[in-house]
Amino acid sequence: MNQLGKNASWPFPESPADERIAQLERRLERERRARQEAERLAESGLRDLYVSRARIELLNGISVRANESDDPLEVLRLAVREICTTLGFPFGNVLVADPDIPGAMRAAGISFARTCDSAQPFIKASHEVRIAAPTDDQAEQPVMTQVPVWTPDIDTLDGFDRARLARLASFKSMLTVPVLSGRDVEAVLEFFSMDQREPELELLDVLLQAGLQIGGVFRRRHHADRLRDSALTDPLTGLPNRAAFAQNIEHSFRECRATNEPAPSLLFIDLDGFKLVNDTLGHQAGDRLLIDMADKLRMLVSNANAFEDENPFASNVKLARLAGDEFTLIVDGPDRTKLAERFAAEIHLSLRQPQWMDNNPVRVTASIGVAHDDGHYTTVSDMLRDADLAMYEAKSLGSERTVVFDQKMRNNVQSRLTLVNDLRTACENGDFILHYQPILALDTEQLVGFEALVRWKRGDVIVPPSEFIAAAEESGVITLLGQWVMREACKTAVRWHKLVPDREPPLRISLNVAPRQFLQPTFVQQVREILNETGADPRWIGIEITESAAITKPHHTARVLEELRALNIQVGLDDFGTGYSSLSRLQTIPIDNIKIDQSFVRTQTRTNAQWSVVKAMLDLAHALQLRVVVEGLETEFQREELTAFGCEYGQGYLFSKPLTEEDAAALIVAPPEGPFRQMEKLIGG
Ligand code: C2E
Ligand code: MG
Ligand code: MG
């Protein structure tokens, strides 16, 4: 208030000028106050604006990272740091849901601190904190709530274990922010402050939003985990599938090699009678059996914990279903070899109980192959191969067997690998020869052709086909070998034809064609090319296929055979009677002749039932207009019998063993005048 104004109004009467001045001064005063108020308002508005912009930026930063990242922990790390620095908290800490205990939380090992030494014990305790799942009668801890909670005075909190250390650190208030995925609390961010701040609703809302954004990262991670789990789980049995098994074993193997530990032992389990169940009781029954098997195996693995005193590593057993009726166990730990074999024994035992299916008692057994790591293995696939080989060995011994892969089997594998390698080289170098075994018309004993039989010149040794054809078939080398045989036989046919150009019908060389060679899509094409290249007439060539080729792909086989016959190449079914093909199936395979397997003619007496089988085969073949060749003729008796039965052709040691090309050529030029007996020309079988 103006001093002059006061004095001027008393004790003297106010003049008009004084009055005017006083008015002006009052106005000035009002304006100054208004300006001060306006300045104060503007200042606080700016501050609020600044604060809310910082909060929005904070939320933005967290949201952007949450949207980009698929790692929730990385986003939590960023969030705790940003919230502490933006809002001025000296310490922030992260808890995550305990994966093993539903409802419980534990420290995530993520925090941010800008504190003095006295806070260290509190920080340490916060890094180790575990919060049990709340019981029904327990008051809800702030960490378990679905919304951010501001606790202005930590001392008022019930059951806050770190209260004493918080006081030591001079922390007064606490803020918890839940990270929610749906209604699940995935994590909690806790912040501590030294002043007892008042709750701010707007800030709590920003933090709630931040928590929800981070929760989205957890949700995406769970979704990805579920997808991965379903890609690694067998839907029928719920067991880990082949991919999971491969991941597991590769991981263990790598780790063991890195640490010089032995790799886990492997069990390959294959059911024995499973195909029969599927075929006779149907696929649904088969599925039930597999589910039952999976349950039994699961039970064994979990029971293994019961003998934990002997085996403290039972939990290191991993079960998987590889495919169909194949299961595996990965057995780890120091006792792995003993334990693996014990599992094998228990599996056989547990399968003893038959299972009832549609009132049928079904009892399946298993064949088990075991491979232990004895330090030999450099790759996991070698170990898998050995467990598999051991399993096949177990199968070949009969049902319900376990075979542990051993040194002897390893040697066999090794020599098999060497054999296949050498065979491949032999194919490239053409280290083979063909021998030719005469085939005669039984009634006249006239030569009608030869069967080409391959031998391997392995160094100085002549190796018979029984020792390498199977390996060649399995490894695929047979396709190369088969082409070599066909080319050589065609060249021989051309040379022989020049010796007896007018011979009618011409001599025919029969070739053995393995299923794998025959089933190649380009087989007929190959035949055409070789005929063109060598100039051989297709009538000079015959092909022998086995029943297995004919059965594997009947439609394909029929088409190929028709094409061959259209080329004028004769086709025969070799080793007839040893395979699965029924006589009636013969009608559906377009062939010219069958070759009755030698095992049928080895019997000597007329009373033997096998002779009647041979007779029946002949009758049926004739009814189907097929000619019959019999192989393995060794005695006059057999020849007489078969001739009497009306068998057209014969081949066997009685007439001749397989001959070299030169000996065979000599025979073609000058056939014997009397009965065809070439015993003196023997060169071995
Ligand atoms: P296969 O086709 O059944 O050939 C007949 C086998 O019986 C030949 O054995 C032959 O020497 C033998 N043999 C012939 N007559 C008699 C006899 O009177 N008594 C006895 N005990 N045996 C007789 P080889 O030459 O050892 O051939 C064995 C098998 O190897 C052949 O059986 C055939 O399946 C296969 N093979 C031979 N050469 C080839 C070939 O070039 N390719 C393919 N894929 N397989 C071939
Ligand atoms: Mg043959
Ligand atoms: Mg045969």
Short mmCIF file of N, CA and C in Angstrom, two decimals, residues 436 486-500 506-509 531 534-537 539-541 661 668:
data_model
loop_
_atom_site.label_atom_id
_atom_site.label_comp_id
_atom_site.label_asym_id
_atom_site.label_seq_id
_atom_site.Cartn_x
_atom_site.Cartn_y
_atom_site.Cartn_z
N TYR A 436 29.34 -118.07 -68.08
CA TYR A 436 28.08 -118.36 -68.78
C TYR A 436 27.70 -119.82 -68.53
N MET A 486 25.26 -105.86 -68.37
CA MET A 486 24.43 -105.86 -69.58
C MET A 486 25.27 -105.53 -70.82
N ARG A 487 26.15 -104.55 -70.69
CA ARG A 487 26.98 -104.15 -71.83
C ARG A 487 27.88 -105.31 -72.26
N GLU A 488 28.54 -105.94 -71.26
CA GLU A 488 29.46 -107.05 -71.57
C GLU A 488 28.72 -108.21 -72.21
N ALA A 489 27.55 -108.55 -71.64
CA ALA A 489 26.79 -109.68 -72.16
C ALA A 489 26.35 -109.40 -73.60
N CYS A 490 25.98 -108.16 -73.89
CA CYS A 490 25.57 -107.81 -75.25
C CYS A 490 26.74 -107.94 -76.21
N LYS A 491 27.93 -107.49 -75.75
CA LYS A 491 29.11 -107.61 -76.62
C LYS A 491 29.39 -109.09 -76.90
N THR A 492 29.29 -109.93 -75.86
CA THR A 492 29.51 -111.37 -76.03
C THR A 492 28.48 -111.94 -77.02
N ALA A 493 27.22 -111.52 -76.86
CA ALA A 493 26.16 -112.02 -77.75
C ALA A 493 26.49 -111.69 -79.21
N VAL A 494 27.04 -110.48 -79.41
CA VAL A 494 27.40 -110.08 -80.79
C VAL A 494 28.52 -110.99 -81.32
N ARG A 495 29.54 -111.23 -80.47
CA ARG A 495 30.66 -112.10 -80.90
C ARG A 495 30.16 -113.51 -81.22
N TRP A 496 29.28 -114.05 -80.35
CA TRP A 496 28.78 -115.43 -80.55
C TRP A 496 27.92 -115.52 -81.81
N HIS A 497 27.17 -114.45 -82.04
CA HIS A 497 26.31 -114.49 -83.22
C HIS A 497 27.15 -114.59 -84.49
N LYS A 498 28.32 -113.96 -84.44
CA LYS A 498 29.20 -114.05 -85.62
C LYS A 498 29.69 -115.48 -85.83
N LEU A 499 29.79 -116.24 -84.71
CA LEU A 499 30.26 -117.63 -84.83
C LEU A 499 29.19 -118.51 -85.50
N VAL A 500 27.91 -118.25 -85.16
CA VAL A 500 26.82 -119.07 -85.72
C VAL A 500 25.71 -118.14 -86.24
N PRO A 506 18.00 -117.96 -82.40
CA PRO A 506 19.35 -117.60 -81.94
C PRO A 506 19.56 -117.95 -80.47
N LEU A 507 20.82 -118.11 -80.09
CA LEU A 507 21.13 -118.36 -78.67
C LEU A 507 20.80 -117.10 -77.88
N ARG A 508 20.34 -117.35 -76.65
CA ARG A 508 19.95 -116.19 -75.84
C ARG A 508 20.79 -116.15 -74.56
N ILE A 509 21.26 -114.98 -74.18
CA ILE A 509 21.97 -114.84 -72.90
C ILE A 509 21.02 -114.19 -71.89
N LEU A 531 21.78 -101.72 -76.28
CA LEU A 531 21.55 -102.50 -77.50
C LEU A 531 22.07 -101.73 -78.72
N THR A 534 26.00 -101.57 -78.72
CA THR A 534 26.75 -102.80 -78.97
C THR A 534 26.30 -103.48 -80.27
N GLY A 535 25.16 -103.10 -80.77
CA GLY A 535 24.64 -103.72 -81.99
C GLY A 535 24.01 -105.08 -81.73
N ALA A 536 23.69 -105.39 -80.47
CA ALA A 536 23.07 -106.69 -80.16
C ALA A 536 21.59 -106.68 -80.55
N ASP A 537 21.12 -107.84 -81.01
CA ASP A 537 19.70 -107.99 -81.35
C ASP A 537 18.95 -108.31 -80.05
N ARG A 539 16.60 -110.14 -79.46
CA ARG A 539 16.24 -111.56 -79.34
C ARG A 539 17.38 -112.37 -78.75
N TRP A 540 18.60 -111.80 -78.72
CA TRP A 540 19.75 -112.51 -78.17
C TRP A 540 19.84 -112.33 -76.65
N ILE A 541 18.93 -111.53 -76.11
CA ILE A 541 19.01 -111.16 -74.68
C ILE A 541 17.74 -111.58 -73.95
N GLU A 661 33.98 -117.31 -71.20
CA GLU A 661 33.42 -116.98 -72.51
C GLU A 661 34.02 -117.88 -73.60
N ILE A 668 29.58 -123.66 -78.37
CA ILE A 668 28.61 -123.18 -79.36
C ILE A 668 29.01 -123.67 -80.77
#
